[in-house]
């Protein structure tokens, strides 16, 4: 599980707010994760999401963004949505498709992040998006 965020890097370069929630384009480098976690936590707080649900969403964001940066091509995008009517939070991470050699790790060297996502999410999965691009998503209870 990712530790506390202590980085002082700048926030992600591109951020958009709208009725669907918040979206970020994330720099394709490992040190971009700290600012993304901070931004996600700030968005969740502005929506009035409690600490337990916020921690679960930030864990999902951490795991899905880390996987996209480590195993996929850019661009990497993040979308957070809050559906107050059904008390659900949605996380979607879009990447540019599999990187060369992304499947070269031994089975015991990867896959634990998705087990963490499965443990805290109501549901999760992936779907194709414009050719080789992929969207990985998870739904977390807002309570």
CSV table of N, CA, C and O in Angstrom, one decimal, residues 2-64:
chain,number,residue,atom,x,y,z
A,2,UNK,N,0.6,2.3,-0.8
A,2,UNK,CA,1.4,3.4,-0.9
A,2,UNK,C,1.4,4.1,0.5
A,2,UNK,O,0.4,4.2,1.2
A,3,UNK,N,2.6,4.7,0.8
A,3,UNK,CA,2.8,5.4,2.1
A,3,UNK,C,2.2,6.8,2.0
A,3,UNK,O,1.7,7.2,1.0
A,4,UNK,N,2.4,7.6,3.0
A,4,UNK,CA,1.9,9.0,3.0
A,4,UNK,C,2.6,9.8,1.9
A,4,UNK,O,3.8,9.6,1.6
A,5,UNK,N,1.9,10.7,1.4
A,5,UNK,CA,2.4,11.6,0.4
A,5,UNK,C,3.2,12.7,1.0
A,5,UNK,O,2.7,13.6,1.7
A,6,UNK,N,4.5,12.7,0.8
A,6,UNK,CA,5.4,13.8,1.3
A,6,UNK,C,6.1,14.6,0.3
A,6,UNK,O,6.9,15.4,0.6
A,7,UNK,N,5.8,14.4,-1.0
A,7,UNK,CA,6.5,15.1,-2.1
A,7,UNK,C,6.0,16.5,-2.1
A,7,UNK,O,4.9,16.9,-1.6
A,8,UNK,N,6.8,17.4,-2.7
A,8,UNK,CA,6.5,18.8,-2.8
A,8,UNK,C,6.4,19.2,-4.3
A,8,UNK,O,6.5,20.4,-4.6
A,9,UNK,N,6.2,18.3,-5.2
A,9,UNK,CA,6.1,18.6,-6.6
A,9,UNK,C,4.9,19.4,-6.9
A,9,UNK,O,3.9,19.4,-6.1
A,10,UNK,N,4.9,20.0,-8.0
A,10,UNK,CA,3.8,20.9,-8.5
A,10,UNK,C,2.6,20.0,-8.9
A,10,UNK,O,2.8,18.8,-9.2
A,11,UNK,N,1.4,20.5,-8.8
A,11,UNK,CA,0.2,19.7,-9.2
A,11,UNK,C,0.3,19.3,-10.7
A,11,UNK,O,1.1,19.9,-11.4
A,12,UNK,N,-0.5,18.4,-11.1
A,12,UNK,CA,-0.6,18.0,-12.5
A,12,UNK,C,-0.8,19.2,-13.4
A,12,UNK,O,-1.5,20.1,-13.0
A,13,UNK,N,-0.2,19.2,-14.5
A,13,UNK,CA,-0.3,20.4,-15.4
A,13,UNK,C,-1.7,20.7,-15.9
A,13,UNK,O,-2.0,21.9,-15.9
A,14,UNK,N,-2.5,19.7,-16.3
A,14,UNK,CA,-3.8,20.0,-16.9
A,14,UNK,C,-4.9,19.5,-16.0
A,14,UNK,O,-4.9,18.3,-15.7
A,15,UNK,N,-5.8,20.4,-15.6
A,15,UNK,CA,-6.9,20.0,-14.7
A,15,UNK,C,-8.1,20.7,-15.2
A,15,UNK,O,-8.1,21.8,-15.6
A,16,UNK,N,-9.2,19.9,-15.2
A,16,UNK,CA,-10.5,20.5,-15.7
A,16,UNK,C,-11.6,20.1,-14.7
A,16,UNK,O,-11.6,19.0,-14.3
A,17,UNK,N,-12.5,21.1,-14.4
A,17,UNK,CA,-13.6,20.8,-13.6
A,17,UNK,C,-14.9,20.9,-14.4
A,17,UNK,O,-14.9,21.8,-15.3
A,18,UNK,N,-15.9,20.1,-14.1
A,18,UNK,CA,-17.1,20.2,-14.9
A,18,UNK,C,-18.2,19.4,-14.1
A,18,UNK,O,-18.0,18.9,-13.0
A,19,UNK,N,-19.4,19.3,-14.7
A,19,UNK,CA,-20.5,18.6,-14.1
A,19,UNK,C,-20.2,17.1,-13.9
A,19,UNK,O,-20.8,16.5,-13.0
A,20,UNK,N,-19.3,16.6,-14.6
A,20,UNK,CA,-18.9,15.2,-14.5
A,20,UNK,C,-17.9,14.9,-13.4
A,20,UNK,O,-17.6,13.8,-13.1
A,21,UNK,N,-17.4,16.0,-12.8
A,21,UNK,CA,-16.3,15.8,-11.8
A,21,UNK,C,-15.1,16.5,-12.2
A,21,UNK,O,-15.1,17.7,-12.6
A,22,UNK,N,-14.0,15.9,-11.9
A,22,UNK,CA,-12.7,16.5,-12.2
A,22,UNK,C,-11.8,15.6,-13.1
A,22,UNK,O,-11.9,14.4,-13.0
A,23,UNK,N,-11.0,16.2,-13.9
A,23,UNK,CA,-10.2,15.5,-14.8
A,23,UNK,C,-8.8,16.1,-14.8
A,23,UNK,O,-8.6,17.3,-14.7
A,24,UNK,N,-7.8,15.2,-14.9
A,24,UNK,CA,-6.4,15.6,-15.0
A,24,UNK,C,-5.7,14.9,-16.1
A,24,UNK,O,-5.9,13.7,-16.3
A,25,UNK,N,-4.8,15.5,-16.7
A,25,UNK,CA,-3.8,14.9,-17.6
A,25,UNK,C,-2.5,14.7,-16.7
A,25,UNK,O,-2.1,15.7,-16.1
A,26,UNK,N,-2.0,13.6,-16.6
A,26,UNK,CA,-0.9,13.3,-15.7
A,26,UNK,C,0.4,13.1,-16.5
A,26,UNK,O,0.5,12.4,-17.5
A,27,UNK,N,1.5,13.7,-16.0
A,27,UNK,CA,2.8,13.5,-16.6
A,27,UNK,C,3.2,12.0,-16.4
A,27,UNK,O,2.9,11.4,-15.4
A,28,UNK,N,3.7,11.5,-17.5
A,28,UNK,CA,4.1,10.1,-17.5
A,28,UNK,C,5.4,9.8,-16.8
A,28,UNK,O,6.4,9.5,-17.5
A,29,UNK,N,5.4,10.0,-15.5
A,29,UNK,CA,6.6,9.8,-14.7
A,29,UNK,C,6.2,9.5,-13.3
A,29,UNK,O,5.2,10.0,-12.8
A,30,UNK,N,7.0,8.6,-12.6
A,30,UNK,CA,6.6,8.1,-11.3
A,30,UNK,C,6.3,9.3,-10.2
A,30,UNK,O,5.5,9.1,-9.4
A,31,UNK,N,7.1,10.3,-10.3
A,31,UNK,CA,7.0,11.4,-9.3
A,31,UNK,C,5.7,12.2,-9.5
A,31,UNK,O,5.5,13.1,-8.7
A,32,UNK,N,5.0,12.0,-10.5
A,32,UNK,CA,3.7,12.7,-10.7
A,32,UNK,C,2.6,12.2,-9.8
A,32,UNK,O,1.6,12.9,-9.6
A,33,UNK,N,2.8,11.1,-9.1
A,33,UNK,CA,1.7,10.5,-8.3
A,33,UNK,C,1.4,11.3,-7.1
A,33,UNK,O,0.3,11.4,-6.7
A,34,UNK,N,2.4,11.8,-6.4
A,34,UNK,CA,2.2,12.6,-5.2
A,34,UNK,C,1.2,13.7,-5.4
A,34,UNK,O,0.2,13.9,-4.7
A,35,UNK,N,1.5,14.6,-6.4
A,35,UNK,CA,0.6,15.7,-6.6
A,35,UNK,C,-0.8,15.2,-7.0
A,35,UNK,O,-1.8,15.8,-6.6
A,36,UNK,N,-0.9,14.1,-7.7
A,36,UNK,CA,-2.2,13.6,-8.1
A,36,UNK,C,-3.0,13.2,-6.9
A,36,UNK,O,-4.2,13.5,-6.8
A,37,UNK,N,-2.4,12.5,-6.0
A,37,UNK,CA,-3.0,12.1,-4.7
A,37,UNK,C,-3.6,13.3,-4.0
A,37,UNK,O,-4.7,13.3,-3.5
A,38,UNK,N,-2.7,14.3,-3.8
A,38,UNK,CA,-3.1,15.5,-3.1
A,38,UNK,C,-4.3,16.2,-3.8
A,38,UNK,O,-5.3,16.6,-3.1
A,39,UNK,N,-4.3,16.3,-5.1
A,39,UNK,CA,-5.4,16.9,-5.9
A,39,UNK,C,-6.7,16.1,-5.7
A,39,UNK,O,-7.8,16.7,-5.5
A,40,UNK,N,-6.6,14.8,-5.8
A,40,UNK,CA,-7.7,13.9,-5.6
A,40,UNK,C,-8.3,14.1,-4.2
A,40,UNK,O,-9.5,14.2,-4.1
A,41,UNK,N,-7.5,14.1,-3.2
A,41,UNK,CA,-7.9,14.2,-1.8
A,41,UNK,C,-8.6,15.6,-1.6
A,41,UNK,O,-9.7,15.7,-1.0
A,42,UNK,N,-8.1,16.6,-2.3
A,42,UNK,CA,-8.7,18.0,-2.2
A,42,UNK,C,-10.1,18.0,-2.8
A,42,UNK,O,-11.1,18.6,-2.3
A,43,UNK,N,-10.2,17.3,-4.0
A,43,UNK,CA,-11.5,17.3,-4.7
A,43,UNK,C,-12.5,16.5,-3.8
A,43,UNK,O,-13.7,16.9,-3.7
A,44,UNK,N,-12.1,15.4,-3.2
A,44,UNK,CA,-13.0,14.6,-2.4
A,44,UNK,C,-13.5,15.4,-1.2
A,44,UNK,O,-14.6,15.4,-0.8
A,45,UNK,N,-12.6,16.1,-0.6
A,45,UNK,CA,-12.9,17.0,0.6
A,45,UNK,C,-13.9,18.0,0.1
A,45,UNK,O,-14.9,18.3,0.9
A,46,UNK,N,-13.7,18.6,-1.0
A,46,UNK,CA,-14.7,19.7,-1.5
A,46,UNK,C,-16.1,19.1,-1.8
A,46,UNK,O,-17.1,19.8,-1.7
A,47,UNK,N,-16.2,17.8,-2.0
A,47,UNK,CA,-17.4,17.1,-2.3
A,47,UNK,C,-18.0,16.6,-0.9
A,47,UNK,O,-19.1,16.0,-0.9
A,48,UNK,N,-17.3,16.8,0.2
A,48,UNK,CA,-17.8,16.4,1.5
A,48,UNK,C,-17.7,14.9,1.7
A,48,UNK,O,-18.4,14.3,2.5
A,49,UNK,N,-16.8,14.2,1.0
A,49,UNK,CA,-16.5,12.8,1.1
A,49,UNK,C,-15.8,12.5,2.4
A,49,UNK,O,-14.8,13.2,2.7
A,50,UNK,N,-16.3,11.6,3.2
A,50,UNK,CA,-15.7,11.3,4.5
A,50,UNK,C,-14.3,10.6,4.4
A,50,UNK,O,-13.9,10.2,3.3
A,51,UNK,N,-13.6,10.5,5.5
A,51,UNK,CA,-12.2,10.1,5.4
A,51,UNK,C,-12.0,8.6,5.0
A,51,UNK,O,-11.1,8.3,4.2
A,52,UNK,N,-12.9,7.7,5.4
A,52,UNK,CA,-12.7,6.3,5.0
A,52,UNK,C,-12.9,6.2,3.4
A,52,UNK,O,-12.1,5.5,2.8
A,53,UNK,N,-14.0,6.8,2.9
A,53,UNK,CA,-14.2,6.7,1.4
A,53,UNK,C,-13.1,7.4,0.7
A,53,UNK,O,-12.6,7.0,-0.3
A,54,UNK,N,-12.6,8.6,1.2
A,54,UNK,CA,-11.5,9.3,0.6
A,54,UNK,C,-10.3,8.5,0.6
A,54,UNK,O,-9.6,8.4,-0.5
A,55,UNK,N,-9.9,7.8,1.7
A,55,UNK,CA,-8.7,6.9,1.7
A,55,UNK,C,-8.9,5.8,0.7
A,55,UNK,O,-7.9,5.5,0.0
A,56,UNK,N,-10.0,5.2,0.5
A,56,UNK,CA,-10.2,4.2,-0.5
A,56,UNK,C,-10.1,4.7,-1.9
A,56,UNK,O,-9.4,4.1,-2.7
A,57,UNK,N,-10.6,5.9,-2.2
A,57,UNK,CA,-10.5,6.4,-3.5
A,57,UNK,C,-9.0,6.8,-3.8
A,57,UNK,O,-8.5,6.5,-4.9
A,58,UNK,N,-8.3,7.4,-2.9
A,58,UNK,CA,-6.9,7.7,-3.1
A,58,UNK,C,-6.1,6.5,-3.3
A,58,UNK,O,-5.2,6.5,-4.1
A,59,UNK,N,-6.4,5.4,-2.6
A,59,UNK,CA,-5.7,4.1,-2.8
A,59,UNK,C,-5.9,3.6,-4.2
A,59,UNK,O,-5.0,3.3,-4.9
A,60,UNK,N,-7.2,3.7,-4.7
A,60,UNK,CA,-7.5,3.3,-6.1
A,60,UNK,C,-6.8,4.2,-7.1
A,60,UNK,O,-6.2,3.7,-8.0
A,61,UNK,N,-6.8,5.5,-6.9
A,61,UNK,CA,-6.1,6.4,-7.8
A,61,UNK,C,-4.6,6.0,-7.8
A,61,UNK,O,-4.0,5.9,-8.9
A,62,UNK,N,-4.0,5.8,-6.6
A,62,UNK,CA,-2.6,5.5,-6.6
A,62,UNK,C,-2.3,4.2,-7.4
A,62,UNK,O,-1.3,4.2,-8.1
A,63,UNK,N,-3.0,3.2,-7.2
A,63,UNK,CA,-2.8,1.9,-7.8
A,63,UNK,C,-3.0,2.0,-9.4
A,63,UNK,O,-2.1,1.6,-10.1
A,64,UNK,N,-4.1,2.6,-9.8
A,64,UNK,CA,-4.4,2.7,-11.2
A,64,UNK,C,-3.4,3.6,-12.0
A,64,UNK,O,-3.0,3.3,-13.1
